XYZ file of C-alpha atoms in Angstrom:
342
model
C -0.074 -0.095 0.000
C 1.176 3.412 -0.662
C 1.270 6.293 2.055
C -0.805 8.938 1.701
C 0.834 11.933 1.200
C 1.185 14.677 3.720
C 0.243 18.151 2.852
C 2.204 21.194 2.934
C 5.399 22.333 2.066
C 8.796 21.445 3.636
C 10.065 24.561 4.845
C 10.117 23.506 8.372
C 13.450 22.553 9.392
C 13.904 18.941 10.276
C 15.789 16.838 13.318
C 18.488 15.065 13.280
C 19.794 13.708 16.821
C 20.563 17.065 18.362
C 20.952 18.853 14.906
C 18.025 20.816 13.061
C 18.481 20.942 9.233
C 16.574 22.253 6.261
C 14.680 19.015 4.782
C 17.262 19.427 1.408
C 20.945 19.015 2.482
C 24.145 18.147 0.053
C 24.769 14.241 -0.973
C 27.873 15.428 -2.180
C 29.221 12.100 -4.038
C 28.722 13.087 -7.262
C 31.361 15.304 -7.127
C 34.086 12.622 -6.923
C 32.620 8.801 -7.871
C 30.570 6.718 -9.457
C 29.271 8.940 -12.461
C 31.986 8.875 -15.254
C 35.257 11.659 -15.161
C 34.426 14.200 -12.010
C 34.299 17.817 -12.536
C 37.419 20.318 -12.028
C 38.461 20.720 -8.526
C 37.209 24.638 -9.310
C 33.970 23.507 -10.206
C 33.303 21.291 -7.681
C 34.550 23.989 -5.229
C 32.542 26.078 -6.501
C 29.156 23.741 -6.050
C 29.995 23.677 -2.628
C 30.534 27.055 -1.577
C 27.103 27.667 -3.746
C 25.412 25.104 -1.622
C 26.423 27.077 1.177
C 25.445 30.278 -0.009
C 22.024 28.517 -0.605
C 21.580 27.627 2.446
C 22.573 24.002 2.465
C 24.111 23.058 5.776
C 23.862 19.075 5.588
C 26.546 17.900 3.641
C 27.135 13.965 3.282
C 30.184 12.091 2.136
C 32.197 9.400 2.921
C 35.219 7.584 2.736
C 34.926 5.618 -0.220
C 33.780 8.442 -2.622
C 36.821 8.979 -4.753
C 38.443 7.066 -2.095
C 39.327 10.123 0.369
C 39.273 12.903 -2.224
C 35.307 13.489 -1.435
C 36.465 13.826 2.384
C 39.017 15.990 1.060
C 37.299 18.371 -0.915
C 34.611 18.999 1.615
C 36.897 19.310 4.477
C 38.789 22.244 2.902
C 35.869 23.886 1.460
C 33.900 23.471 4.424
C 36.918 24.753 6.971
C 35.536 27.836 7.166
C 32.247 27.565 7.600
C 32.390 24.361 10.006
C 30.437 25.284 12.397
C 27.264 26.707 10.552
C 27.238 23.393 9.167
C 26.805 19.786 9.806
C 29.058 17.892 8.794
C 28.046 13.645 8.089
C 30.537 11.081 6.669
C 30.433 7.340 6.393
C 32.870 4.519 6.996
C 32.999 0.441 6.850
C 33.173 0.961 3.136
C 36.348 1.980 1.799
C 38.653 2.002 -1.383
C 41.657 -0.843 -0.697
C 44.141 -1.136 -3.819
C 41.940 0.732 -5.822
C 38.760 -1.804 -5.137
C 35.955 -1.072 -3.394
C 35.738 -2.984 0.111
C 32.872 -3.696 2.891
C 34.876 -4.381 6.169
C 32.663 -3.531 9.207
C 35.852 -4.499 11.839
C 36.253 -2.314 14.923
C 39.597 -1.877 13.743
C 38.866 -0.521 10.778
C 35.970 1.240 11.950
C 38.771 3.140 14.180
C 41.326 3.549 11.847
C 38.744 5.412 8.639
C 37.629 7.655 11.078
C 41.022 9.011 12.345
C 41.779 8.871 8.848
C 38.207 11.046 7.892
C 38.798 13.160 10.213
C 42.608 14.306 8.850
C 41.139 14.960 5.565
C 37.735 16.669 6.726
C 39.417 19.169 8.740
C 37.900 18.852 11.339
C 38.469 17.836 15.166
C 34.833 15.792 15.156
C 32.519 14.771 12.548
C 28.709 15.498 13.566
C 27.575 12.067 12.024
C 29.017 9.071 11.034
C 27.084 6.865 9.341
C 28.202 3.086 8.978
C 27.975 2.997 4.904
C 27.075 -0.870 5.101
C 26.893 -3.859 7.110
C 29.585 -5.844 6.593
C 27.748 -9.273 7.732
C 31.022 -11.023 8.484
C 30.673 -8.814 11.661
C 27.439 -8.563 14.183
C 26.180 -5.330 13.616
C 26.611 -4.925 17.690
C 30.355 -5.000 17.358
C 30.125 -2.382 14.282
C 28.467 0.352 16.658
C 30.197 -0.644 19.377
C 33.357 0.767 17.906
C 31.598 3.821 16.464
C 30.127 4.280 20.471
C 33.438 4.174 21.369
C 34.711 7.125 18.693
C 31.793 9.097 20.250
C 32.855 8.420 23.989
C 36.531 10.263 22.731
C 34.778 12.770 21.375
C 35.740 12.171 17.837
C 31.967 11.789 16.575
C 28.974 13.362 17.572
C 25.944 11.387 16.289
C 25.672 7.638 15.305
C 24.029 6.349 11.606
C 23.167 3.520 9.792
C 23.511 3.358 5.790
C 20.951 0.669 3.897
C 20.396 -1.646 6.604
C 17.378 -2.925 7.624
C 14.556 -2.105 9.786
C 15.834 -5.290 12.235
C 18.941 -3.646 11.802
C 18.151 -0.844 12.884
C 16.746 -2.085 16.167
C 19.776 -4.006 16.953
C 21.848 -1.199 16.652
C 19.919 1.360 17.862
C 20.043 -0.998 21.361
C 23.644 -0.587 21.271
C 23.794 3.141 20.900
C 20.969 5.946 20.021
C 21.318 6.001 16.215
C 20.439 9.417 14.863
C 20.015 9.214 11.089
C 19.241 5.753 8.822
C 20.361 6.886 5.176
C 18.901 4.627 3.007
C 17.900 4.882 -1.026
C 13.973 6.233 -1.079
C 12.486 7.759 -4.371
C 9.344 7.699 -6.131
C 10.703 4.592 -7.835
C 12.699 3.014 -4.706
C 10.242 1.935 -2.205
C 12.443 -0.055 -0.360
C 11.699 2.180 3.480
C 8.204 1.678 2.949
C 8.877 -2.063 3.618
C 9.671 -0.940 7.432
C 12.228 1.346 7.927
C 10.384 3.942 7.381
C 7.912 3.363 10.319
C 10.790 1.808 12.369
C 12.328 5.375 12.142
C 9.980 7.562 12.903
C 8.537 5.245 15.696
C 12.554 5.106 17.489
C 13.162 8.770 16.516
C 15.842 8.815 13.516
C 16.064 10.383 10.670
C 14.906 8.617 7.095
C 17.798 10.592 5.296
C 17.003 9.836 1.536
C 19.866 9.295 -1.100
C 19.012 9.243 -4.681
C 15.758 11.120 -4.234
C 15.883 11.977 -8.042
C 16.398 8.352 -8.979
C 20.001 9.044 -9.952
C 19.025 11.325 -12.281
C 15.765 10.012 -13.944
C 13.725 12.121 -12.135
C 14.829 15.832 -13.778
C 13.402 17.160 -16.762
C 16.141 15.725 -18.960
C 16.705 12.304 -18.009
C 20.118 10.622 -18.953
C 20.112 8.678 -21.993
C 21.940 5.209 -20.654
C 23.917 4.925 -24.428
C 25.650 7.730 -24.000
C 26.730 7.397 -20.286
C 30.330 7.201 -19.497
C 31.985 3.781 -19.013
C 32.553 4.244 -15.361
C 29.277 5.119 -14.529
C 27.798 3.475 -12.073
C 24.272 3.559 -13.840
C 25.447 1.776 -16.569
C 25.388 -1.558 -14.438
C 21.671 -0.833 -13.198
C 19.185 -3.068 -14.397
C 16.233 -0.083 -13.969
C 18.658 1.850 -16.990
C 19.056 -1.297 -19.289
C 17.393 -0.619 -22.521
C 14.227 -2.289 -22.522
C 13.501 -1.776 -18.708
C 14.511 2.647 -19.526
C 12.333 2.666 -22.292
C 9.743 1.533 -20.194
C 10.443 3.886 -17.166
C 10.528 6.617 -19.832
C 7.200 6.193 -20.735
C 5.917 6.476 -17.319
C 8.774 9.597 -16.115
C 6.573 11.223 -19.462
C 3.527 11.495 -16.754
C 5.227 12.330 -14.043
C 6.419 15.411 -16.005
C 2.605 16.391 -17.446
C 1.760 16.366 -13.179
C 4.570 18.544 -12.486
C 3.416 20.856 -15.301
C 0.012 20.999 -13.987
C 1.162 21.085 -10.455
C 4.117 24.537 -11.531
C 6.864 22.930 -10.740
C 9.498 20.553 -12.604
C 10.023 16.715 -12.429
C 12.669 17.086 -10.070
C 10.456 19.257 -7.614
C 7.486 16.969 -7.656
C 10.052 14.172 -6.908
C 11.959 15.896 -3.788
C 8.508 17.375 -2.876
C 6.979 14.031 -2.539
C 10.287 12.350 -0.497
C 9.237 14.649 1.779
C 5.457 14.431 2.580
C 6.993 10.880 3.049
C 6.749 12.085 7.018
C 8.453 14.891 8.751
C 11.500 12.620 10.360
C 12.563 12.510 6.459
C 15.407 14.549 5.143
C 16.668 14.717 1.189
C 20.467 14.705 0.204
C 19.932 15.039 -3.585
C 23.430 15.156 -5.292
C 24.177 17.168 -8.443
C 27.294 18.673 -10.427
C 25.048 21.745 -11.617
C 24.915 24.698 -10.090
C 21.476 25.460 -11.565
C 20.233 21.916 -10.625
C 20.792 23.097 -7.158
C 18.691 25.803 -6.977
C 16.417 24.113 -8.419
C 16.445 21.291 -5.481
C 16.471 24.069 -2.866
C 13.688 25.881 -3.972
C 11.531 23.160 -3.243
C 11.964 24.277 0.443
C 9.570 27.246 0.059
C 6.842 25.476 -2.759
C 3.375 24.545 -1.895
C 2.801 21.124 -3.957
C -0.731 20.210 -3.930
C -1.357 16.584 -2.368
C -3.309 15.837 -5.268
C 0.005 15.895 -7.516
C 2.228 13.942 -4.743
C -0.793 11.013 -4.516
C -0.704 11.022 -8.541
C 2.623 11.055 -9.226
C 2.789 8.002 -6.484
C 0.087 6.690 -7.894
C 2.047 6.570 -11.449
C 5.925 6.323 -10.807
C 5.784 3.047 -7.552
C 7.475 -0.373 -6.834
C 5.316 -2.001 -8.609
C 5.188 0.139 -12.336
C 8.678 0.498 -12.263
C 10.892 -2.006 -14.543
C 13.803 -3.291 -13.595
C 15.456 -3.729 -9.903
C 17.597 -0.819 -8.502
C 20.815 -3.056 -8.518
C 22.182 -5.875 -10.194
C 21.987 -8.989 -8.389
C 25.684 -9.032 -7.041
C 25.200 -5.350 -5.640
C 21.965 -6.416 -4.235
C 23.649 -9.446 -2.142
C 25.826 -6.575 -0.057
C 22.558 -4.915 0.584
C 20.975 -5.329 4.417
C 17.388 -3.041 3.100
C 14.088 -4.505 2.389
C 13.013 -6.217 -0.997
C 10.164 -4.487 -2.776
C 8.838 -6.858 -4.500
C 10.598 -7.716 -8.525
C 12.397 -4.239 -8.096
C 14.405 -5.044 -5.498
């Protein structure tokens, strides 16, 4: 069953643990990782400085992104704004000898945190996530090591990423979890299988990454045939030729709804995610200053509830074609599945 959308704009700040933030933050991965050739250092820095000027206060990075380069970028640019922002990073999935490795062992977590503090040019990380649940390590052990980081004053609050409601509850019993970061968008509904409600019950913020469906829910969705070789979407089933053709038909209907509502498809998609609950925060990523401003404008929009409901009926776990990851990646992730859509 698709939850009914909440009425009203998302201009009211939302809470992540002790922090109050706008409902839209910035996912910083795009400028260093996963989408082909990264932008120039100058362009990446300009984007982050503009984000600060546009009112973004939640910045999300990770040790994995650019194998440390993204943390260095974020730390360098935000150093002069440190007291005005909430700085979030992640451990438990890093680059080792050029390969992505999931490692939730306590010693690795402690070492990664020290490395992150150096790259981020700070003495404390506001929100530190376990990027992936390492199935070889009990979640209690990984979170226990992160709890030690809090006790040492290196981390203020803890988060988890891409885990199930059951894992969230186990972790929360060890140490209060401030935020759960899961993929959530019109076409990725996994949180509705348990974590959306569990997070609300436990007082945990649900931080939605890829709320724009990896660029699909924008005015100009990507052409899979032209994606660069190292773009992760090339290996995502939803972007495979047959699936994508069907999904584009749904995009056209979403665009029509957005036009009637007086907003862009991206703004409709973000407003929909933020309508899922007052504990939901979205962190769209972008390399474009124009798109950054388009996203932040959602905080001042009154998108009609009827438009949000219509968008959710058009594009959802039952109508999207293809799973969100390939089988190998899905096997690494602890989140609940949405039927055939993964």
